[in-house]
Coordinates of C-alpha atoms in Angstrom, one line a residue:
X29 CA 0.0 0.0 0.0
X30 CA 1.2 3.5 -0.7
X31 CA 0.6 4.7 2.9
X32 CA 2.7 1.8 4.2
X33 CA 5.5 2.6 1.9
X34 CA 5.5 6.3 3.0
X35 CA 5.5 5.2 6.6
X36 CA 8.4 2.9 6.2
X37 CA 10.7 5.5 4.7
X38 CA 9.8 8.2 7.2
X39 CA 12.8 7.7 9.4
X40 CA 15.0 7.6 6.3
X41 CA 13.7 11.0 5.2
X42 CA 14.5 12.5 8.5
X43 CA 18.1 11.4 8.2
X44 CA 18.3 12.6 4.7
X45 CA 17.1 16.1 5.5
X46 CA 20.6 17.2 6.7
X47 CA 22.3 15.2 4.0
X48 CA 20.3 16.7 1.1
X49 CA 20.7 20.2 2.4
X50 CA 24.5 20.0 2.3
X51 CA 25.1 17.5 -0.5
X52 CA 27.5 18.4 -3.3
X53 CA 26.4 18.3 -7.0
X54 CA 27.1 15.2 -9.1
X55 CA 25.1 16.4 -12.1
X56 CA 26.6 16.4 -15.6
X57 CA 25.5 20.0 -16.5
X58 CA 28.1 22.7 -16.7
X59 CA 26.7 26.0 -15.5
X60 CA 26.6 28.5 -18.4
X61 CA 27.1 31.2 -15.7
X62 CA 30.3 29.7 -14.4
X63 CA 28.9 29.0 -11.0
X64 CA 30.0 25.5 -10.1
X65 CA 28.1 25.3 -6.9
X66 CA 24.6 23.8 -6.6
X67 CA 23.6 26.6 -4.3
X68 CA 21.3 29.2 -5.7
X69 CA 23.4 31.8 -7.6
X70 CA 21.8 34.7 -5.8
X71 CA 23.3 33.7 -2.4
X72 CA 26.7 34.8 -3.6
X73 CA 25.5 38.4 -3.7
X74 CA 26.8 38.9 -7.2
X75 CA 24.9 39.3 -10.5
X76 CA 25.5 36.5 -12.8
X77 CA 25.6 36.9 -16.6
X78 CA 23.0 34.6 -18.2
X79 CA 23.4 33.4 -21.8
X80 CA 21.2 31.3 -24.1
X81 CA 24.0 28.8 -24.8
X82 CA 22.7 25.2 -25.2
X83 CA 22.1 23.5 -21.9
X84 CA 20.3 20.3 -21.0
X85 CA 18.3 19.7 -17.8
X86 CA 16.7 16.5 -16.5
X87 CA 13.1 17.0 -15.7
X88 CA 10.8 14.6 -13.7
X89 CA 7.2 14.8 -14.7
X90 CA 4.8 12.2 -13.2
X91 CA 2.2 13.1 -15.8
X92 CA 3.9 13.1 -19.2
X93 CA 6.9 11.2 -20.4
X94 CA 7.1 12.2 -24.1
X95 CA 10.5 13.2 -25.5
X96 CA 11.2 16.9 -25.7
X97 CA 11.5 16.9 -29.4
X98 CA 8.1 18.0 -30.9
X99 CA 7.6 21.3 -32.7
X100 CA 6.6 23.1 -29.4
X101 CA 9.7 21.7 -27.6
X102 CA 12.0 22.8 -30.4
X103 CA 10.6 26.3 -30.4
X104 CA 11.1 26.5 -26.6
X105 CA 14.7 25.4 -27.1
X106 CA 15.2 28.0 -29.8
X107 CA 13.9 30.7 -27.4
X108 CA 15.8 29.6 -24.3
X109 CA 18.7 27.4 -25.3
X110 CA 17.3 24.7 -23.0
X111 CA 16.5 21.1 -23.9
X112 CA 15.0 18.7 -21.4
X113 CA 15.5 15.0 -20.8
X114 CA 12.0 14.1 -19.5
X115 CA 11.8 11.5 -16.8
X116 CA 8.6 9.6 -16.0
X117 CA 8.1 6.5 -13.9
X118 CA 6.7 3.4 -15.5
X119 CA 4.9 2.6 -12.3
X120 CA 3.4 4.6 -9.5
X121 CA 4.7 8.2 -9.5
X122 CA 4.5 8.5 -5.7
X123 CA 6.7 5.4 -5.3
X124 CA 9.3 6.7 -7.7
X125 CA 9.3 10.1 -5.9
X126 CA 9.9 8.4 -2.6
X127 CA 12.7 6.3 -4.0
X128 CA 14.4 9.3 -5.6
X129 CA 14.3 11.2 -2.4
X130 CA 15.5 8.4 -0.3
X131 CA 18.5 7.7 -2.6
X132 CA 19.1 11.4 -3.3
X133 CA 19.0 10.6 -7.0
X134 CA 17.3 13.8 -8.1
X135 CA 16.8 15.4 -11.5
X136 CA 17.5 19.1 -12.2
X137 CA 13.8 20.1 -12.1
X138 CA 10.6 18.4 -11.1
X139 CA 6.8 18.7 -11.5
X140 CA 5.2 17.2 -8.3
X141 CA 1.6 17.0 -7.4
X142 CA 0.8 19.5 -4.7
X143 CA 0.3 17.9 -1.3
X144 CA 2.2 15.1 0.6
X145 CA 5.0 14.4 -1.9
X146 CA 5.7 18.0 -2.6
X147 CA 5.7 18.8 1.1
X148 CA 8.2 16.0 1.8
X149 CA 10.6 17.2 -0.9
X150 CA 10.5 20.7 0.6
X151 CA 10.9 19.4 4.2
X152 CA 13.9 17.3 3.2
X153 CA 15.6 20.3 1.6
X154 CA 15.6 18.7 -1.9
X155 CA 14.2 21.8 -3.6
X156 CA 15.9 25.2 -3.5
X157 CA 14.2 28.4 -2.5
X158 CA 13.2 30.5 -5.5
X159 CA 12.5 34.0 -4.0
X160 CA 15.8 35.7 -4.8
X161 CA 16.1 33.9 -8.2
X162 CA 12.6 35.2 -9.0
X163 CA 13.4 38.7 -7.8
X164 CA 16.5 38.9 -10.1
X165 CA 15.6 36.7 -13.1
X166 CA 11.8 36.2 -13.0
X167 CA 10.0 39.4 -14.2
X168 CA 7.3 37.4 -16.0
X169 CA 6.8 35.1 -13.0
X170 CA 6.2 38.1 -10.8
X171 CA 3.9 39.7 -13.3
X172 CA 1.8 36.6 -14.1
X173 CA 1.7 34.9 -10.6
X174 CA 1.1 38.0 -8.5
X175 CA -0.4 37.2 -5.2
X176 CA -0.3 33.5 -6.0
X177 CA 3.4 33.6 -5.0
X178 CA 2.4 34.8 -1.5
X179 CA -0.1 31.9 -1.2
X180 CA 2.3 29.2 -2.3
X181 CA 5.0 30.2 0.3
X182 CA 6.0 27.6 2.9
X183 CA 5.9 28.2 6.6
X184 CA 9.4 29.7 6.5
X185 CA 8.1 32.4 4.1
X186 CA 10.0 31.0 1.0
X187 CA 8.8 29.8 -2.3
X188 CA 10.0 26.4 -3.3
X189 CA 7.8 25.8 -6.4
X190 CA 5.7 27.5 -9.1
X191 CA 2.1 26.3 -9.4
X192 CA 0.4 25.3 -12.7
X193 CA -3.2 25.8 -13.6
X194 CA -3.2 28.5 -11.0
X195 CA -5.6 31.4 -10.7
X196 CA -9.3 31.0 -9.8
X197 CA -11.4 30.1 -12.8
X198 CA -15.2 30.3 -12.7
X199 CA -15.7 26.9 -14.2
X200 CA -18.1 24.1 -13.2
X201 CA -17.1 20.6 -12.0
X202 CA -20.0 18.5 -10.7
X203 CA -23.7 18.6 -11.7
X204 CA -26.8 16.5 -12.0
X205 CA -26.5 14.9 -15.4
X206 CA -29.8 14.6 -17.3
X207 CA -30.7 13.6 -20.8
X208 CA -32.0 16.8 -22.5
X209 CA -34.3 14.9 -25.0
X210 CA -35.9 13.0 -22.1
X211 CA -36.4 16.1 -20.1
X212 CA -38.4 17.6 -23.0
X213 CA -40.5 14.4 -23.2
X214 CA -41.2 14.7 -19.5
X215 CA -42.4 18.3 -19.9
X216 CA -39.3 20.1 -18.6
X217 CA -38.3 21.6 -21.9
X218 CA -38.6 25.1 -20.6
X219 CA -35.7 24.5 -18.3
X220 CA -33.6 22.3 -20.6
X221 CA -31.3 25.0 -21.7
X222 CA -32.2 28.4 -20.1
X223 CA -29.8 28.2 -17.2
X224 CA -32.5 28.0 -14.4
X225 CA -31.8 25.6 -11.5
X226 CA -34.2 22.9 -10.4
X227 CA -35.6 22.7 -6.9
X228 CA -35.2 19.4 -5.1
X229 CA -38.9 18.8 -5.5
X230 CA -38.8 19.4 -9.3
X231 CA -35.9 17.0 -9.6
X232 CA -37.6 14.2 -7.7
X233 CA -40.7 14.7 -9.8
X234 CA -38.7 14.3 -13.0
X235 CA -37.2 11.0 -11.7
X236 CA -40.6 9.7 -10.7
X237 CA -42.2 10.7 -14.0
X238 CA -39.4 8.9 -15.9
X239 CA -39.9 5.8 -13.9
X240 CA -43.6 5.8 -14.6
X241 CA -43.4 6.7 -18.2
X242 CA -40.5 4.5 -19.2
X243 CA -40.5 1.3 -17.0
X244 CA -38.6 -0.3 -19.8
X245 CA -37.1 0.6 -23.2
X246 CA -36.7 -2.0 -25.9
X247 CA -37.4 -4.7 -23.3
X248 CA -34.6 -3.5 -21.0
X249 CA -35.1 -2.4 -17.4
X250 CA -34.7 1.3 -16.9
X251 CA -33.6 3.3 -13.9
X252 CA -34.3 7.0 -13.3
X253 CA -30.7 7.4 -12.0
X254 CA -27.5 5.4 -11.7
X255 CA -24.3 6.3 -10.0
X256 CA -20.6 5.3 -10.5
X257 CA -19.8 3.1 -7.6
X258 CA -16.1 3.4 -8.5
X259 CA -16.2 7.2 -8.1
X260 CA -17.7 8.1 -4.7
X261 CA -16.0 11.5 -4.9
X262 CA -18.2 12.5 -7.9
X263 CA -21.3 11.2 -6.1
X264 CA -20.7 13.0 -2.8
X265 CA -19.3 16.1 -4.6
X266 CA -22.5 16.5 -6.6
X267 CA -24.9 16.1 -3.6
X268 CA -22.7 18.3 -1.4
X269 CA -22.9 20.9 -4.1
X270 CA -26.7 20.7 -3.9
X271 CA -26.6 21.3 -0.2
X272 CA -23.9 24.0 -0.3
X273 CA -21.5 21.9 1.9
X274 CA -18.0 23.2 2.1
X275 CA -14.8 21.1 2.4
X276 CA -14.9 21.7 6.2
X277 CA -17.6 22.7 8.6
X278 CA -16.5 25.9 10.3
X279 CA -18.0 26.6 13.7
X280 CA -17.0 28.7 16.7
X281 CA -13.6 29.5 15.0
X282 CA -12.8 25.8 14.5
X283 CA -12.7 23.6 11.4
X284 CA -14.6 20.3 11.7
X285 CA -15.0 17.5 9.3
X286 CA -17.8 18.2 6.8
X287 CA -19.7 15.1 8.2
X288 CA -20.4 17.2 11.3
X289 CA -22.2 19.8 9.2
X290 CA -26.0 19.5 10.0
X291 CA -26.6 19.7 6.2
X292 CA -24.6 16.5 5.7
X293 CA -27.1 14.4 7.5
X294 CA -29.9 16.1 5.6
X295 CA -28.1 15.2 2.4
X296 CA -27.9 11.6 3.4
X297 CA -31.6 11.6 4.2
X298 CA -32.3 13.0 0.7
X299 CA -30.2 10.5 -1.2
X300 CA -31.6 7.6 0.9
X301 CA -35.1 8.8 0.0
X302 CA -34.3 8.5 -3.7
X303 CA -33.0 5.0 -3.1
X304 CA -35.9 3.8 -1.0
X305 CA -38.4 5.1 -3.6
X306 CA -36.7 3.0 -6.2
X307 CA -35.3 5.9 -8.2
X308 CA -31.7 4.8 -8.0
X309 CA -30.2 1.8 -9.7
X310 CA -29.9 -0.9 -6.9
X311 CA -26.6 -2.1 -8.4
X312 CA -24.9 1.3 -8.3
X313 CA -22.5 0.6 -5.4
X314 CA -20.8 -2.3 -7.2
X315 CA -20.7 -0.7 -10.7
X316 CA -17.3 -0.1 -12.1
X317 CA -16.6 2.9 -14.4
X318 CA -16.8 0.8 -17.6
X319 CA -20.1 -0.7 -16.6
X320 CA -21.4 2.7 -15.6
X321 CA -20.5 4.2 -19.0
X322 CA -22.2 1.3 -20.7
X323 CA -25.4 1.8 -18.7
X324 CA -25.5 5.5 -19.6
X325 CA -24.9 4.7 -23.2
X326 CA -27.6 2.1 -23.4
X327 CA -30.4 4.7 -23.4
X328 CA -32.1 3.2 -20.3
X329 CA -30.9 5.8 -17.8
X330 CA -32.2 9.3 -17.3
X331 CA -29.9 10.9 -14.8
X332 CA -26.6 10.6 -12.9
X333 CA -24.2 12.6 -10.7
X334 CA -20.7 13.4 -12.0
X335 CA -18.1 15.8 -13.2
X336 CA -19.7 16.7 -16.6
X337 CA -16.5 15.9 -18.6
X338 CA -16.6 12.3 -17.4
X339 CA -19.6 11.5 -19.6
X340 CA -17.8 12.0 -22.9
X341 CA -17.9 8.3 -23.9
X342 CA -21.6 7.6 -23.3
X343 CA -22.5 10.9 -24.8
X344 CA -20.6 10.1 -28.0
X345 CA -22.5 6.8 -28.3
X346 CA -25.8 8.4 -27.7
X347 CA -25.2 11.0 -30.4
X348 CA -24.1 8.3 -32.9
X349 CA -27.2 6.3 -32.2
X350 CA -29.7 9.1 -32.1
X351 CA -32.9 8.3 -34.0
X352 CA -33.1 11.8 -35.4
X353 CA -29.6 13.0 -36.5
X354 CA -30.8 16.6 -36.4
X355 CA -31.4 16.3 -32.7
X356 CA -28.3 14.2 -31.8
X357 CA -27.0 16.9 -29.4
X358 CA -30.2 16.7 -27.4
X359 CA -29.7 13.0 -26.8
X360 CA -26.7 13.7 -24.5
X361 CA -26.5 14.1 -20.7
X362 CA -26.2 17.7 -19.7
X363 CA -25.3 19.1 -16.2
X364 CA -27.9 20.9 -14.2
X365 CA -28.0 22.6 -10.8
X366 CA -30.4 21.2 -8.2
X367 CA -31.0 23.2 -5.0
X368 CA -31.7 21.7 -1.6
X369 CA -34.5 23.2 0.5
X370 CA -33.3 26.4 2.3
X371 CA -30.1 26.7 0.3
X372 CA -29.3 29.9 -1.5
X373 CA -28.7 29.1 -5.2
X374 CA -25.7 31.4 -5.1
X375 CA -24.1 29.4 -2.3
X376 CA -24.3 25.9 -3.9
X377 CA -20.8 24.3 -4.0
X378 CA -20.8 22.3 -7.2
X379 CA -17.5 23.8 -8.4
X380 CA -14.6 23.2 -6.0
X381 CA -11.5 24.8 -7.7
X382 CA -8.1 25.6 -6.2
X383 CA -6.6 28.8 -7.4
X384 CA -3.2 27.2 -6.5
X385 CA -3.5 24.6 -9.2
X386 CA -2.4 20.9 -9.4
X387 CA 1.4 20.6 -9.5
X388 CA 4.4 22.4 -8.1
X389 CA 7.4 22.9 -10.5
X390 CA 10.6 23.2 -8.5
X391 CA 14.4 23.3 -9.0
X392 CA 16.3 20.7 -7.0
X393 CA 19.6 20.9 -5.1
X394 CA 21.2 18.8 -7.9
X395 CA 20.7 21.6 -10.5
X396 CA 24.1 23.0 -11.4
X397 CA 22.7 26.1 -12.9
X398 CA 19.6 27.4 -11.1
X399 CA 19.8 30.7 -12.8
X400 CA 19.4 29.2 -16.3
X401 CA 16.6 27.0 -14.8
X402 CA 14.6 30.0 -13.4
X403 CA 15.1 31.9 -16.7
X404 CA 13.7 28.9 -18.5
X405 CA 10.7 28.8 -16.2
X406 CA 10.3 32.6 -16.5
X407 CA 10.0 32.2 -20.2
X408 CA 7.4 29.5 -19.9
X409 CA 5.4 31.6 -17.4
X410 CA 5.4 34.6 -19.8
X411 CA 2.4 35.2 -22.0
X412 CA 4.5 34.2 -25.0
X413 CA 5.4 31.0 -23.3
X414 CA 1.8 30.3 -22.3
X415 CA 0.6 30.6 -25.9
X416 CA 3.5 28.5 -27.2
X417 CA 2.8 25.6 -24.9
X418 CA -1.0 25.7 -25.2
X419 CA -1.5 27.0 -28.8
X420 CA 1.6 25.9 -30.6
X421 CA 4.0 27.7 -32.9
X422 CA 2.9 31.1 -34.5
X423 CA 2.6 30.9 -38.2
X424 CA 2.3 27.1 -38.1
X425 CA -0.5 26.4 -35.6
X426 CA -2.0 29.9 -35.1
X427 CA -1.8 33.4 -36.4
X428 CA -2.2 36.9 -35.0
X429 CA -5.0 38.7 -36.7
X430 CA -6.3 42.1 -35.7
X431 CA -4.5 41.9 -32.4
X432 CA -5.9 38.5 -31.4
X433 CA -4.6 34.9 -31.4
X434 CA -6.5 32.9 -34.0
X435 CA -6.0 29.1 -34.2
X436 CA -5.8 27.4 -37.6
X437 CA -8.7 25.2 -38.4
X438 CA -6.5 22.1 -38.9
X439 CA -5.4 22.4 -35.3
X440 CA -8.9 22.4 -34.0
X441 CA -9.8 19.6 -36.3
X442 CA -6.8 17.6 -35.3
X443 CA -7.7 17.7 -31.6
X444 CA -11.3 16.8 -32.4
X445 CA -10.2 13.8 -34.4
X446 CA -7.7 12.4 -31.9
X447 CA -6.7 14.6 -29.0
X448 CA -3.8 12.4 -27.7
X449 CA -2.2 11.7 -31.1
X450 CA -2.4 15.3 -32.2
X451 CA -1.0 16.6 -29.0
X452 CA 1.9 14.2 -29.2
X453 CA 2.5 15.2 -32.8
X454 CA 2.5 18.9 -32.3
X455 CA 3.4 19.3 -28.6
X456 CA 0.4 21.6 -28.1
X457 CA -0.9 21.2 -24.5
X458 CA 1.5 18.3 -24.0
X459 CA 3.2 20.1 -21.0
X460 CA 1.3 22.4 -18.7
X461 CA 4.1 23.7 -16.5
X462 CA 3.4 27.2 -15.2
X463 CA 0.1 27.4 -17.1
X464 CA -2.3 30.0 -15.8
X465 CA -6.1 29.8 -15.9
X466 CA -8.1 32.4 -17.8
X467 CA -7.5 34.6 -20.8
X468 CA -4.5 36.4 -22.1
X469 CA -4.2 40.1 -22.7
X470 CA -6.2 39.9 -26.0
X471 CA -9.0 38.0 -24.3
X472 CA -8.3 34.6 -25.9
X473 CA -7.9 31.8 -23.4
X474 CA -4.5 30.3 -22.7
X475 CA -6.1 26.9 -22.8
X476 CA -6.9 26.7 -26.5
X477 CA -8.4 23.2 -26.6
X478 CA -10.2 23.3 -23.3
X479 CA -11.7 26.8 -23.6
X480 CA -11.6 28.3 -27.1
X481 CA -14.3 26.3 -28.7
X482 CA -17.0 25.1 -26.3
X483 CA -19.1 22.0 -27.1
X484 CA -22.8 22.1 -26.3
X485 CA -22.4 20.2 -23.0
X486 CA -19.6 22.4 -21.7
X487 CA -21.4 25.6 -22.8
X488 CA -24.5 24.6 -20.8
X489 CA -22.4 23.5 -17.9
X490 CA -20.9 27.0 -17.7
X491 CA -24.4 28.6 -18.1
X492 CA -25.9 26.4 -15.4
X493 CA -23.2 25.9 -12.9
X494 CA -20.2 28.3 -13.3
X495 CA -21.6 30.6 -10.5
X496 CA -21.2 27.7 -8.0
X497 CA -17.4 27.7 -8.4
X498 CA -15.5 28.5 -5.2
X499 CA -11.8 28.6 -4.3
X500 CA -10.7 25.7 -2.1
X501 CA -7.1 26.9 -1.8
X502 CA -7.5 28.0 1.9
X503 CA -8.6 24.4 2.7
X504 CA -6.2 22.5 0.6
X505 CA -3.9 20.0 2.4
X506 CA -4.7 21.0 5.9
X507 CA -4.3 17.4 7.2
X508 CA -1.4 15.8 8.9
X509 CA 2.0 15.2 7.3
X510 CA 2.5 11.9 5.6
X511 CA 4.3 9.1 7.6
X512 CA 3.1 10.5 10.9
X513 CA 0.8 8.7 13.4
X514 CA -1.8 11.3 12.7
X515 CA -1.6 10.4 9.0
X516 CA -2.6 6.9 9.9
X517 CA -5.6 8.2 11.8
X518 CA -6.5 10.3 8.7
X519 CA -6.4 7.1 6.6
X520 CA -8.6 5.3 9.1
X521 CA -11.1 8.2 9.2
X522 CA -11.3 8.2 5.4
X523 CA -11.8 4.4 5.3
X524 CA -14.6 4.7 7.8
X525 CA -16.5 7.4 6.0
X526 CA -16.0 5.5 2.7
X527 CA -17.5 2.4 4.3
X528 CA -20.6 4.0 5.7
X529 CA -21.5 6.4 2.8
X530 CA -23.0 3.7 0.5
X531 CA -24.5 1.9 3.5
X532 CA -26.4 5.1 4.6
X533 CA -27.6 5.6 1.0
X534 CA -28.9 2.1 0.7
X535 CA -30.5 1.9 4.2
X536 CA -33.9 0.4 4.3
X537 CA -35.4 3.6 5.8
X538 CA -34.6 7.1 6.9
X539 CA -34.5 5.9 10.5
X540 CA -31.9 3.2 9.6
X541 CA -29.9 5.8 7.7
X542 CA -29.7 8.1 10.7
X543 CA -28.8 5.1 12.9
X544 CA -25.9 4.3 10.6
X545 CA -24.8 7.9 10.6
X546 CA -24.7 7.9 14.4
X547 CA -22.7 4.7 14.4
X548 CA -20.3 6.2 11.9
X549 CA -19.7 9.3 14.0
X550 CA -18.9 7.2 17.0
X551 CA -16.3 5.2 15.0
X552 CA -14.8 8.4 13.6
X553 CA -14.4 9.8 17.0
X554 CA -12.8 6.6 18.2
X555 CA -10.5 6.6 15.1
X556 CA -9.1 10.0 16.2
X557 CA -11.2 12.6 14.3
X558 CA -11.2 15.1 17.1
X559 CA -7.4 15.2 17.1
X560 CA -7.3 15.6 13.4
X561 CA -9.8 18.4 13.6
X562 CA -7.4 20.2 15.9
X563 CA -4.7 19.8 13.2
X564 CA -7.1 21.1 10.5
X565 CA -7.8 24.2 12.7
X566 CA -4.2 24.9 13.6
X567 CA -3.0 24.6 10.0
X568 CA -5.9 26.7 8.8
X569 CA -5.0 29.5 11.2
X570 CA -1.3 29.3 10.3
X571 CA -2.2 29.6 6.7
X572 CA -4.4 32.6 7.2
X573 CA -1.6 34.3 9.2
X574 CA 1.0 33.4 6.5
X575 CA -1.2 34.7 3.7
X576 CA -1.9 37.9 5.5

């Protein structure tokens, strides 16, 4: 298990902290600046001349292992003189990161998922502080990141990484997915595409009407709703959004687990009522993702709960098999907002988004030329670098017309035909280091493929649910450090909640669901939840103080 592996090497990491901090460099790179030390060049107090002479860095990226030789990569090298040897694990990225840290076998730069692994690398002294480097050599970083640099500081006040996909974006995540054509048949056509939310009562009425009107289709059993039993996060995320439940329940100046929020039990009662009324597929809890997609594509399901982009496969099938080709778009599942009783529609929480992004891109102590490295990252962070990574090469993949970036049609067509193959061929959107959410100075989005042309499902998702987006950054990673006794408690708490969630949904009655909830809370307290909540609160207060 991943948790056990982290626990076993905890003592090794403690010993390595001092070693990593003072270890000499064994890398093959020769600093273009002439600084032979692996310490940040700015610590010498002298300005260092920076050239664009050819230099190669090793770069660990747990997400993408493609060679740095596509058209986008070649243009980056032309602009910076930097080529990269991309390293990616063949197995579990977390296991590889643990091994590299334990053996001190580090690349020059790294892209690490924010959270436990990144925190361990910082604590072990494996990543160098970037503040002085950014001050001297990172004008684009300072301009583009702004206050994000303040929020990504560690407790010592230093920046050890640059975030990607940073900046809050008003973009939806979860929603109640419903077939638009079926909605119209059930008499809800007036709300099918006008952006208005549904009340809980209206939603339940739709499910009941579907069950009554379509008990079977082509001889197959139908269900008003099915859920992906392999993705409990999407299920709970959607229903929590409906009830406006936040990542933590804040009360009396303390952060508590969201299961203590009174609205959590109300949510459980609501889901259980759908189940006991026969509106939810009784097999949902054991369904795997592939089976779930097949059920949705079969035409026998009206609704589900999910991140709207997860239904791409079944929607493709439904469009292809639409009886009326002129209405194929209507045959798809679209995301809608449903509001729980007493909840302000503006305070629904369907769109948890962290303004601090997904990964942290850092420079390791093994890097022989941190100045060239930060200059490289500064270029990628610039607006020119953003458009190069995400749109491709000017004059080849896009053109500037009337002051705006305009993609060539063959690029849009290439991604529509085969996203993965075209990205690999061109390098467009292959790497997303230092990428910022939102539009560039001309109003066009940095994320060409994700935001420039919006398909009907995404367009309606934005219309229906974008206003429910909220920034989770203040609540990210407030739990205990990995490898600690408290981390083991955190694992136990998560397992306990995961065990009871489906049981409460499928309870035989509301009274039974409440009884299971009470039993779960007793087990959570016994597993150490109160101690964890103190950690959440302490870390939350420290973060607020650091950010202020």
